[in-house]
CSV table of C-alpha atoms in Angstrom, one decimal:
chain,number,residue,atom,x,y,z
A,1,UNK,CA,81.1,191.9,109.9
A,2,UNK,CA,79.0,190.6,112.8
A,3,UNK,CA,76.5,189.1,110.3
A,4,UNK,CA,79.3,187.3,108.4
A,5,UNK,CA,80.7,185.9,111.7
A,6,UNK,CA,77.3,184.7,112.6
A,7,UNK,CA,76.7,183.0,109.3
A,8,UNK,CA,80.1,181.3,109.4
A,9,UNK,CA,79.3,180.0,112.9
A,10,UNK,CA,76.0,178.6,111.7
A,11,UNK,CA,77.6,176.9,108.7
A,12,UNK,CA,80.3,175.3,111.0
A,13,UNK,CA,77.6,174.2,113.4
A,14,UNK,CA,75.7,172.6,110.5
A,15,UNK,CA,78.8,170.9,109.2
A,16,UNK,CA,79.7,169.5,112.6
A,17,UNK,CA,76.2,168.3,113.1
A,18,UNK,CA,76.3,166.5,109.8
A,19,UNK,CA,79.7,164.9,110.6
A,20,UNK,CA,78.5,163.9,114.0
A,21,UNK,CA,75.4,162.3,112.5
A,22,UNK,CA,77.5,160.3,110.0
A,23,UNK,CA,80.0,159.1,112.6
A,24,UNK,CA,77.2,158.2,115.1
A,25,UNK,CA,75.1,156.4,112.5
A,26,UNK,CA,74.5,152.8,113.5
A,27,UNK,CA,74.4,151.7,109.9
A,28,UNK,CA,77.7,153.3,109.1
A,29,UNK,CA,79.2,151.7,112.2
A,30,UNK,CA,78.0,148.3,111.2
A,31,UNK,CA,79.7,148.7,107.8
A,32,UNK,CA,82.9,149.8,109.5
A,33,UNK,CA,82.7,146.8,111.8
A,34,UNK,CA,82.2,144.5,108.9
A,35,UNK,CA,85.2,146.1,107.1
A,36,UNK,CA,87.2,145.6,110.3
A,37,UNK,CA,86.3,141.9,110.4
A,38,UNK,CA,87.7,141.6,106.9
A,39,UNK,CA,90.9,143.4,107.9
A,40,UNK,CA,91.3,141.0,110.9
A,41,UNK,CA,91.4,138.1,108.4
A,42,UNK,CA,94.9,139.2,107.5
A,43,UNK,CA,96.5,138.6,110.9
A,44,UNK,CA,94.5,135.4,111.1
A,45,UNK,CA,96.1,134.3,107.9
A,46,UNK,CA,99.5,135.2,109.3
A,47,UNK,CA,98.8,133.1,112.4
A,48,UNK,CA,97.9,130.2,110.0
A,49,UNK,CA,101.3,130.7,108.2
A,50,UNK,CA,103.0,130.7,111.6
A,51,UNK,CA,101.4,127.4,112.5
A,52,UNK,CA,102.5,125.9,109.1
A,53,UNK,CA,106.0,127.1,109.7
A,54,UNK,CA,106.2,125.6,113.2
A,55,UNK,CA,104.6,122.4,111.9
A,56,UNK,CA,107.2,122.2,109.1
A,57,UNK,CA,109.9,122.8,111.6
A,58,UNK,CA,108.6,119.9,113.7
A,59,UNK,CA,108.5,117.7,110.6
A,60,UNK,CA,112.1,118.5,109.7
A,61,UNK,CA,113.3,117.8,113.2
A,62,UNK,CA,111.3,114.5,113.4
A,63,UNK,CA,112.7,113.5,110.0
A,64,UNK,CA,116.2,114.2,111.1
A,65,UNK,CA,115.7,112.1,114.3
A,66,UNK,CA,114.2,109.3,112.2
A,67,UNK,CA,117.0,109.4,109.7
A,68,UNK,CA,119.5,108.7,112.4
A,69,UNK,CA,117.4,106.2,114.2
A,70,UNK,CA,115.7,104.4,111.3
A,71,UNK,CA,113.0,105.5,108.9
A,72,UNK,CA,109.6,103.9,108.2
A,73,UNK,CA,110.2,100.2,107.7
A,74,UNK,CA,108.7,97.8,105.2
A,75,UNK,CA,108.8,94.1,105.7
A,76,UNK,CA,108.1,91.5,103.1
A,77,UNK,CA,108.4,87.7,102.8
A,78,UNK,CA,111.5,86.5,100.9
A,79,UNK,CA,111.7,85.6,97.2
A,80,UNK,CA,113.9,82.8,95.7
A,81,UNK,CA,115.8,83.7,92.5
A,82,UNK,CA,117.4,81.1,90.3
A,83,UNK,CA,119.6,82.4,87.4
A,84,UNK,CA,119.8,81.2,83.9
A,85,UNK,CA,121.4,82.5,80.7
A,86,UNK,CA,119.6,83.8,77.6
A,87,UNK,CA,121.3,84.3,74.3
A,88,UNK,CA,120.2,87.4,72.4
A,89,UNK,CA,121.1,88.3,68.9
A,90,UNK,CA,120.9,91.7,67.1
A,91,UNK,CA,122.1,93.3,64.0
A,92,UNK,CA,124.7,96.0,64.5
A,93,UNK,CA,125.5,98.5,61.7
A,94,UNK,CA,129.2,99.0,60.8
A,95,UNK,CA,128.7,102.8,61.2
A,96,UNK,CA,130.6,103.6,58.0
A,97,UNK,CA,127.5,104.2,55.8
A,98,UNK,CA,128.1,101.1,53.7
A,99,UNK,CA,124.7,99.6,54.6
A,100,UNK,CA,126.3,96.4,55.9
A,101,UNK,CA,125.4,94.9,59.4
A,102,UNK,CA,127.0,92.4,61.6
A,103,UNK,CA,125.2,89.8,63.8
A,104,UNK,CA,126.1,90.4,67.4
A,105,UNK,CA,125.4,87.7,70.0
A,106,UNK,CA,125.2,88.5,73.8
A,107,UNK,CA,124.6,86.4,76.8
A,108,UNK,CA,122.3,87.9,79.4
A,109,UNK,CA,121.6,86.6,82.9
A,110,UNK,CA,117.9,86.4,83.8
A,111,UNK,CA,116.2,84.8,86.8
A,112,UNK,CA,113.3,82.5,87.6
A,113,UNK,CA,111.6,84.0,90.6
A,114,UNK,CA,109.4,82.3,93.2
A,115,UNK,CA,107.2,83.8,95.9
A,116,UNK,CA,106.8,81.9,99.2
A,117,UNK,CA,103.8,79.6,99.5
A,118,UNK,CA,103.0,80.3,103.2
A,119,UNK,CA,104.3,83.0,105.4
A,120,UNK,CA,103.7,83.9,109.0
A,121,UNK,CA,105.1,87.3,110.3
A,122,UNK,CA,105.2,88.0,114.0
A,123,UNK,CA,106.2,91.5,115.2
A,124,UNK,CA,106.6,92.7,118.8
A,125,UNK,CA,106.9,96.5,118.7
A,126,UNK,CA,108.0,98.9,121.5
A,127,UNK,CA,107.3,102.5,120.3
A,128,UNK,CA,108.5,105.5,122.3
A,129,UNK,CA,108.8,109.3,121.8
A,130,UNK,CA,112.4,110.5,121.2
A,131,UNK,CA,112.7,114.3,121.9
A,132,UNK,CA,115.0,117.0,120.6
A,133,UNK,CA,114.2,120.3,122.3
A,134,UNK,CA,110.4,120.9,122.2
A,135,UNK,CA,110.0,118.5,119.3
A,136,UNK,CA,109.7,114.7,119.2
A,137,UNK,CA,109.5,111.8,116.8
A,138,UNK,CA,107.8,108.4,117.5
A,139,UNK,CA,110.5,105.7,117.1
A,140,UNK,CA,110.3,102.1,117.9
A,141,UNK,CA,112.3,98.9,118.3
A,142,UNK,CA,110.8,95.6,117.2
A,143,UNK,CA,111.5,91.9,117.2
A,144,UNK,CA,110.5,90.3,113.9
A,145,UNK,CA,110.1,86.6,113.2
A,146,UNK,CA,109.2,85.4,109.7
A,147,UNK,CA,108.4,81.7,109.1
A,148,UNK,CA,107.2,80.0,105.9
A,149,UNK,CA,107.9,77.6,103.1
A,150,UNK,CA,108.3,77.4,99.4
A,151,UNK,CA,106.9,75.0,96.8
A,152,UNK,CA,108.6,73.8,93.6
A,153,UNK,CA,108.4,75.7,90.3
A,154,UNK,CA,105.5,74.9,88.0
A,155,UNK,CA,107.5,74.8,84.7
A,156,UNK,CA,104.4,74.5,82.6
A,157,UNK,CA,103.9,78.2,83.4
A,158,UNK,CA,107.5,79.4,82.9
A,159,UNK,CA,109.4,80.2,79.8
A,160,UNK,CA,112.5,78.2,80.8
A,161,UNK,CA,113.4,74.5,81.2
A,162,UNK,CA,114.6,73.0,84.5
A,163,UNK,CA,117.9,72.0,82.9
A,164,UNK,CA,118.6,75.6,82.0
A,165,UNK,CA,118.5,76.8,85.6
A,166,UNK,CA,121.7,77.2,87.6
A,167,UNK,CA,120.5,75.7,90.8
A,168,UNK,CA,124.0,76.0,92.5
A,169,UNK,CA,123.7,79.8,92.1
A,170,UNK,CA,120.2,80.1,93.6
A,171,UNK,CA,119.7,82.9,96.1
A,172,UNK,CA,117.0,83.8,98.6
A,173,UNK,CA,116.4,87.5,98.5
A,174,UNK,CA,115.0,89.4,101.5
A,175,UNK,CA,114.5,93.1,101.7
A,176,UNK,CA,113.7,95.8,104.2
A,177,UNK,CA,113.3,99.5,103.7
A,178,UNK,CA,116.2,100.9,105.8
A,179,UNK,CA,119.0,98.5,106.8
A,180,UNK,CA,120.3,101.2,109.2
A,181,UNK,CA,117.6,100.0,111.5
A,182,UNK,CA,119.1,96.5,111.9
A,183,UNK,CA,120.8,96.1,115.3
A,184,UNK,CA,122.6,93.0,114.2
A,185,UNK,CA,122.7,90.5,111.3
A,186,UNK,CA,119.4,88.7,110.8
A,187,UNK,CA,119.4,85.0,111.8
A,188,UNK,CA,118.3,82.8,108.9
A,189,UNK,CA,117.4,79.1,108.9
A,190,UNK,CA,116.8,76.9,105.8
A,191,UNK,CA,115.2,73.5,106.7
A,192,UNK,CA,116.3,74.0,110.3
A,193,UNK,CA,120.0,74.8,109.4
A,194,UNK,CA,121.4,78.2,110.3
A,195,UNK,CA,122.9,80.1,107.4
A,196,UNK,CA,124.6,83.5,107.1
A,197,UNK,CA,122.7,86.2,105.4
A,198,UNK,CA,124.8,88.4,103.1
A,199,UNK,CA,124.8,92.1,102.5
A,200,UNK,CA,123.2,94.3,99.8
A,201,UNK,CA,123.2,92.6,96.3
A,202,UNK,CA,123.1,94.9,93.3
A,203,UNK,CA,122.6,92.1,90.8
A,204,UNK,CA,119.2,91.1,92.2
A,205,UNK,CA,117.6,94.5,93.0
A,206,UNK,CA,114.1,93.5,94.1
A,207,UNK,CA,113.7,95.7,97.2
A,208,UNK,CA,114.9,99.1,98.4
A,209,UNK,CA,117.7,97.3,100.2
A,210,UNK,CA,118.4,93.6,99.6
A,211,UNK,CA,119.9,90.9,101.8
A,212,UNK,CA,120.7,87.6,100.2
A,213,UNK,CA,121.5,84.0,101.1
A,214,UNK,CA,123.1,81.4,98.9
A,215,UNK,CA,120.8,78.4,98.9
A,216,UNK,CA,122.1,74.8,98.6
A,217,UNK,CA,119.7,73.8,95.9
A,218,UNK,CA,120.2,70.8,93.7
A,219,UNK,CA,117.0,70.6,91.7
A,220,UNK,CA,113.4,71.8,91.7
A,221,UNK,CA,112.3,69.4,94.4
A,222,UNK,CA,114.8,70.8,96.9
A,223,UNK,CA,112.8,74.0,97.0
A,224,UNK,CA,110.2,72.3,99.2
A,225,UNK,CA,111.8,73.4,102.5
A,226,UNK,CA,110.7,75.7,105.4
A,227,UNK,CA,112.6,78.8,106.3
A,228,UNK,CA,112.8,81.2,109.3
A,229,UNK,CA,114.2,84.7,109.6
A,230,UNK,CA,114.6,86.5,112.9
A,231,UNK,CA,116.0,90.0,113.5
A,232,UNK,CA,115.7,93.1,115.6
A,233,UNK,CA,114.7,96.2,113.7
A,234,UNK,CA,114.5,99.9,114.6
A,235,UNK,CA,112.3,102.4,112.8
A,236,UNK,CA,110.0,105.4,113.2
A,237,UNK,CA,106.5,106.5,112.6
A,238,UNK,CA,105.1,103.4,111.0
A,239,UNK,CA,105.7,99.7,110.4
A,240,UNK,CA,104.6,98.4,107.1
A,241,UNK,CA,104.1,94.9,105.7
A,242,UNK,CA,103.8,93.9,102.0
A,243,UNK,CA,102.1,90.5,101.7
A,244,UNK,CA,103.8,88.6,98.9
A,245,UNK,CA,103.2,85.0,99.8
A,246,UNK,CA,100.4,82.9,98.5
A,247,UNK,CA,98.9,83.1,102.0
A,248,UNK,CA,100.3,85.6,104.5
A,249,UNK,CA,99.5,85.8,108.2
A,250,UNK,CA,100.6,88.9,110.2
A,251,UNK,CA,100.5,89.2,114.0
A,252,UNK,CA,101.6,92.5,115.5
A,253,UNK,CA,101.5,93.5,119.2
A,254,UNK,CA,103.1,96.4,121.1
A,255,UNK,CA,102.9,98.7,124.1
A,256,UNK,CA,101.3,101.7,122.4
A,257,UNK,CA,97.8,103.0,123.2
A,258,UNK,CA,97.3,105.0,120.0
A,259,UNK,CA,98.0,102.8,117.0
A,260,UNK,CA,96.3,103.4,113.6
A,261,UNK,CA,95.8,100.4,111.3
A,262,UNK,CA,95.8,101.5,107.7
A,263,UNK,CA,96.6,100.4,104.2
A,264,UNK,CA,94.8,98.0,101.9
A,265,UNK,CA,93.8,95.6,104.6
A,266,UNK,CA,92.0,96.0,107.9
A,267,UNK,CA,92.9,93.6,110.8
A,268,UNK,CA,90.8,90.5,111.2
A,269,UNK,CA,91.0,91.0,114.9
A,270,UNK,CA,92.3,93.8,117.1
A,271,UNK,CA,92.6,94.7,120.7
A,272,UNK,CA,93.6,98.3,121.7
A,273,UNK,CA,94.1,99.5,125.3
A,274,UNK,CA,97.3,100.4,127.0
A,275,UNK,CA,98.8,98.0,124.5
A,276,UNK,CA,97.5,96.6,121.3
A,277,UNK,CA,97.2,93.3,119.3
A,278,UNK,CA,96.2,92.9,115.7
A,279,UNK,CA,96.3,90.1,113.2
A,280,UNK,CA,95.7,89.8,109.4
A,281,UNK,CA,95.2,86.8,107.1
A,282,UNK,CA,95.8,87.8,103.5
A,283,UNK,CA,95.6,85.6,100.4
A,284,UNK,CA,97.4,86.5,97.2
A,285,UNK,CA,94.3,87.7,95.2
A,286,UNK,CA,95.1,91.3,95.6
A,287,UNK,CA,98.8,90.9,95.0
A,288,UNK,CA,100.1,92.6,91.8
A,289,UNK,CA,102.9,90.1,91.2
A,290,UNK,CA,102.5,86.5,90.0
A,291,UNK,CA,103.5,83.6,92.2
A,292,UNK,CA,106.4,82.8,89.8
A,293,UNK,CA,107.8,84.6,86.8
A,294,UNK,CA,111.0,84.9,84.7
A,295,UNK,CA,113.0,87.9,83.5
A,296,UNK,CA,115.3,90.5,84.8
A,297,UNK,CA,115.0,91.8,88.4
A,298,UNK,CA,112.7,94.8,89.0
A,299,UNK,CA,111.5,96.7,92.0
A,300,UNK,CA,108.7,94.8,93.8
A,301,UNK,CA,107.4,98.0,95.5
A,302,UNK,CA,107.8,101.7,95.6
A,303,UNK,CA,107.4,103.0,99.1
A,304,UNK,CA,106.7,106.8,99.5
A,305,UNK,CA,106.1,106.9,103.3
A,306,UNK,CA,102.5,108.3,103.0
A,307,UNK,CA,100.7,108.7,106.2
A,308,UNK,CA,97.6,106.6,105.3
A,309,UNK,CA,95.9,107.7,108.6
A,310,UNK,CA,95.8,111.3,107.5
A,311,UNK,CA,92.8,112.0,105.2
A,312,UNK,CA,94.3,115.3,104.0
A,313,UNK,CA,97.7,113.9,103.2
A,314,UNK,CA,96.9,111.8,100.2
A,315,UNK,CA,94.1,113.5,98.1
A,316,UNK,CA,95.1,111.4,95.0
A,317,UNK,CA,94.6,108.0,96.7
A,318,UNK,CA,92.3,106.8,94.0
A,319,UNK,CA,94.7,107.7,91.3
A,320,UNK,CA,97.6,106.1,93.1
A,321,UNK,CA,95.7,102.8,93.7
A,322,UNK,CA,94.0,102.6,90.4
A,323,UNK,CA,96.6,103.8,87.9
A,324,UNK,CA,100.0,102.8,89.0
A,325,UNK,CA,102.8,103.2,86.5
A,326,UNK,CA,103.9,100.0,84.8
A,327,UNK,CA,107.5,98.9,84.8
A,328,UNK,CA,109.7,97.9,81.8
A,329,UNK,CA,108.6,95.2,79.4
A,330,UNK,CA,110.9,92.7,81.1
A,331,UNK,CA,108.5,92.5,84.0
A,332,UNK,CA,105.8,90.8,81.9
A,333,UNK,CA,103.5,93.8,82.4
A,334,UNK,CA,103.7,93.4,86.2
A,335,UNK,CA,102.9,96.4,88.3
A,336,UNK,CA,105.0,97.7,91.2
A,337,UNK,CA,103.2,97.8,94.6
A,338,UNK,CA,102.9,101.0,96.5
A,339,UNK,CA,101.9,102.2,100.0
A,340,UNK,CA,98.2,101.4,99.4
A,341,UNK,CA,99.0,97.7,98.8
A,342,UNK,CA,100.5,97.3,102.3
A,343,UNK,CA,99.4,96.8,105.8
A,344,UNK,CA,100.4,99.9,107.8
A,345,UNK,CA,100.6,100.2,111.6
A,346,UNK,CA,101.1,103.9,112.3
A,347,UNK,CA,102.3,105.0,115.7
A,348,UNK,CA,100.6,108.4,116.0
A,349,UNK,CA,101.6,110.9,118.6
A,350,UNK,CA,99.1,111.2,121.5
A,351,UNK,CA,98.1,114.7,120.5
A,352,UNK,CA,98.9,116.5,117.3
A,353,UNK,CA,99.0,120.1,118.6
A,354,UNK,CA,99.6,121.8,115.2
A,355,UNK,CA,96.7,120.0,113.5
A,356,UNK,CA,94.3,120.9,116.3
A,357,UNK,CA,95.5,124.5,116.4
A,358,UNK,CA,95.0,124.8,112.7
A,359,UNK,CA,91.4,123.5,113.0
A,360,UNK,CA,90.8,126.1,115.8
A,361,UNK,CA,92.1,128.9,113.6
A,362,UNK,CA,89.6,128.0,110.9
A,363,UNK,CA,86.8,129.0,113.3
A,364,UNK,CA,88.6,132.3,114.0
A,365,UNK,CA,86.5,134.5,111.6
A,366,UNK,CA,83.3,133.0,113.0
A,367,UNK,CA,84.2,133.7,116.7
A,368,UNK,CA,85.2,137.3,115.8
A,369,UNK,CA,82.0,137.8,113.9
A,370,UNK,CA,79.8,136.5,116.8
A,371,UNK,CA,81.8,138.5,119.3
A,372,UNK,CA,81.3,141.8,117.4
A,373,UNK,CA,77.6,141.1,116.9
A,374,UNK,CA,77.2,140.5,120.6
A,375,UNK,CA,79.1,143.7,121.3
A,376,UNK,CA,76.9,145.7,119.0
A,377,UNK,CA,73.7,144.3,120.7
A,378,UNK,CA,75.2,145.1,124.1
A,379,UNK,CA,76.0,148.6,122.9
A,380,UNK,CA,72.4,149.1,121.8
A,381,UNK,CA,70.7,147.5,124.7
A,382,UNK,CA,72.9,149.2,127.4
A,383,UNK,CA,72.9,152.5,125.4
A,384,UNK,CA,76.7,152.6,126.0
A,385,UNK,CA,78.8,153.7,123.0
A,386,UNK,CA,81.9,151.6,122.1
A,387,UNK,CA,84.4,153.4,119.9
A,388,UNK,CA,85.6,151.8,116.7
A,389,UNK,CA,89.2,151.9,118.1
A,390,UNK,CA,88.0,149.8,121.0
A,391,UNK,CA,86.5,147.3,118.5
A,392,UNK,CA,89.9,147.1,116.8
A,393,UNK,CA,91.6,146.4,120.2
A,394,UNK,CA,89.1,143.7,121.0
A,395,UNK,CA,89.6,142.1,117.6
A,396,UNK,CA,93.3,142.0,117.9
A,397,UNK,CA,93.0,140.5,121.4
A,398,UNK,CA,90.9,137.7,119.9
A,399,UNK,CA,93.5,137.1,117.1
A,400,UNK,CA,96.2,137.0,119.7
A,401,UNK,CA,94.4,134.1,121.3
A,402,UNK,CA,95.5,131.8,118.5
A,403,UNK,CA,99.2,132.9,118.7
A,404,UNK,CA,99.0,132.3,122.5
A,405,UNK,CA,97.4,128.9,122.0
A,406,UNK,CA,100.2,127.9,119.5
A,407,UNK,CA,103.0,129.1,121.7
A,408,UNK,CA,101.7,127.4,124.9
A,409,UNK,CA,100.6,124.2,123.3
A,410,UNK,CA,104.2,123.5,122.1
A,411,UNK,CA,105.2,123.2,125.8
A,412,UNK,CA,102.3,121.8,127.8
A,413,UNK,CA,99.9,120.2,125.3
A,414,UNK,CA,96.9,121.4,123.5
A,415,UNK,CA,94.1,121.0,126.0
A,416,UNK,CA,95.7,122.9,128.9
A,417,UNK,CA,97.0,125.5,126.4
A,418,UNK,CA,93.5,126.0,125.1
A,419,UNK,CA,92.2,126.5,128.6
A,420,UNK,CA,94.9,129.0,129.6
A,421,UNK,CA,94.6,131.0,126.3
A,422,UNK,CA,90.8,131.1,126.5
A,423,UNK,CA,90.8,132.2,130.2
A,424,UNK,CA,93.5,134.9,129.5
A,425,UNK,CA,91.6,136.2,126.5
A,426,UNK,CA,88.2,136.3,128.3
A,427,UNK,CA,89.7,138.1,131.3
A,428,UNK,CA,91.4,140.6,129.1
A,429,UNK,CA,88.4,141.5,127.0
A,430,UNK,CA,85.8,141.4,129.8
A,431,UNK,CA,88.0,143.7,132.0
A,432,UNK,CA,88.3,146.0,129.0
A,433,UNK,CA,84.4,146.0,128.7
A,434,UNK,CA,84.2,146.8,132.4
A,435,UNK,CA,86.5,149.8,131.9
A,436,UNK,CA,84.4,151.0,128.9
A,437,UNK,CA,80.9,150.6,130.4
A,438,UNK,CA,81.7,151.0,134.1
A,439,UNK,CA,79.3,148.1,134.6
A,440,UNK,CA,80.4,144.9,136.2
A,441,UNK,CA,77.2,143.1,135.1
A,442,UNK,CA,77.9,143.9,131.4
A,443,UNK,CA,81.5,142.7,131.7
A,444,UNK,CA,80.4,139.4,133.3
A,445,UNK,CA,77.7,138.9,130.7
A,446,UNK,CA,80.2,139.4,127.9
A,447,UNK,CA,82.7,137.0,129.7
A,448,UNK,CA,80.0,134.4,129.7
A,449,UNK,CA,79.3,134.9,126.0
A,450,UNK,CA,83.0,134.5,125.2
A,451,UNK,CA,83.3,131.4,127.4
A,452,UNK,CA,80.3,129.9,125.6
A,453,UNK,CA,81.9,130.6,122.2
A,454,UNK,CA,85.3,129.1,123.1
A,455,UNK,CA,83.6,126.1,124.8
A,456,UNK,CA,81.5,125.5,121.7
A,457,UNK,CA,84.6,125.5,119.5
A,458,UNK,CA,86.5,123.1,121.8
A,459,UNK,CA,83.5,120.7,121.8
A,460,UNK,CA,83.5,120.8,117.9
A,461,UNK,CA,87.2,119.8,118.0
A,462,UNK,CA,86.4,116.7,120.0
A,463,UNK,CA,83.5,115.7,117.8
A,464,UNK,CA,85.4,115.3,114.5
A,465,UNK,CA,82.9,113.0,112.8
A,466,UNK,CA,79.9,114.9,114.2
A,467,UNK,CA,81.4,118.4,114.1
A,468,UNK,CA,79.3,119.5,111.0
A,469,UNK,CA,75.9,118.6,112.4
A,470,UNK,CA,76.7,119.9,116.0
A,471,UNK,CA,78.2,123.1,114.6
A,472,UNK,CA,75.3,123.7,112.3
A,473,UNK,CA,72.8,123.2,115.1
A,474,UNK,CA,74.8,125.4,117.4
A,475,UNK,CA,75.0,128.2,114.9
A,476,UNK,CA,71.2,127.8,114.3
A,477,UNK,CA,70.5,128.2,118.0
A,478,UNK,CA,72.8,131.3,118.2
A,479,UNK,CA,71.1,132.9,115.2
A,480,UNK,CA,67.7,132.2,116.7
A,481,UNK,CA,68.7,133.8,120.0
A,482,UNK,CA,70.1,136.9,118.1
A,483,UNK,CA,66.9,137.1,116.1
A,484,UNK,CA,64.8,137.0,119.3
A,485,UNK,CA,66.8,139.7,120.9
A,486,UNK,CA,66.6,141.9,117.8
A,487,UNK,CA,62.8,141.9,118.1
A,488,UNK,CA,63.1,143.7,121.5
A,489,UNK,CA,64.9,146.6,119.9
A,490,UNK,CA,63.2,149.5,118.2
A,491,UNK,CA,65.5,149.8,115.2
A,492,UNK,CA,63.5,152.8,113.7
A,493,UNK,CA,64.7,155.0,116.6
A,494,UNK,CA,68.1,155.2,114.9
A,495,UNK,CA,66.5,156.5,111.7
A,496,UNK,CA,64.7,159.2,113.6
A,497,UNK,CA,67.9,160.3,115.2
């Protein structure tokens, strides 16, 4: 009996020794830490989903504010439309299966359209943030003045005779994107005489929302007159201009320090400080429509409200610009303009917290990996064991940094939120290291390492255009330091143990 008890004790001792060897093996621990890093990608992904959810919430609230105030606005120069009648004949079957058909004659109203010859658009914009709770939208009020003139039709290029045109029914058509943004009726002058601008006209549907004026034309020569349109317009996010005249000049100024000039044309001149000024001179070479044409009305442009300043918001820009969809045959194969054919002045928020937080989160796996590697090296050099559960707690503390950053940045801005979240995380983890190692120096060293990592990521955020080269060089230096430290460690001592 005593021998059996002794043998069982030796076997248990041998088994315990084997288990202890496995659990204390550095190689096994490194694999466990690597597996833990993979597990921590799950809460990191959940943080990313939370950022997207909050960003969508902000977008919905901003859109709701903009819908009530005024959406993105599009301003164009006016177009003159002179109607004429076309007689069309077609054969219509009697529908009784006898094979006989009847000639049916219909009279259809078409138009001769004329773009302006010269147009000068002047816009003075006053953007401001409009808040609802913790969210806000950038809205603006603007004063718009459009001056220009028309020239007579060149009937050698039209499929209609001057005598066929109903000059007494001629109209000038002017359109904006959202008429809700009009504070009052626009003031219109034709050859210096004030005239009333009418409401939306369904018959001549050239723009998203059309305003029309009955012109006192007598013949083709009476088109050679100057015009002027003045109005106050409210909108949000961006102010867009579609150059339709033979020669278009655009001058925009406003009290906003962070404008973005996008679209198909860059400003000829710009000044940006506490306020901004920009001007464009655009000929008609890039315009998709002809100077004059005949046929039924069709949409001149299709505005989608794309943020042209956001590189990630329109990955199919080439397709949108190069392969627009043609309209019906009545447009003489003309192509409808889109966002990329316009001049866009985008009023960006001073700081996009969600975009920056998303970019920080993308570095989350890297920061966690570098932190765990640093912790392993400290564990080996200081000969102070850190339990795998403590690795888990440190990992979750680092993941919580991003949730903390998101929550605080919604209230005080990104930079201060990053500073507060980083300091809180560093203090939490370094104090935990102090409790584990009972060594203040180790805790301070680890706090310095974390501070270096977070500072490195913050610098990368500021250097958007140079983040790749700076980040690569920084990681190269970190790897070189770790390789240097590894040469000071006798790794074979772990195999002997």
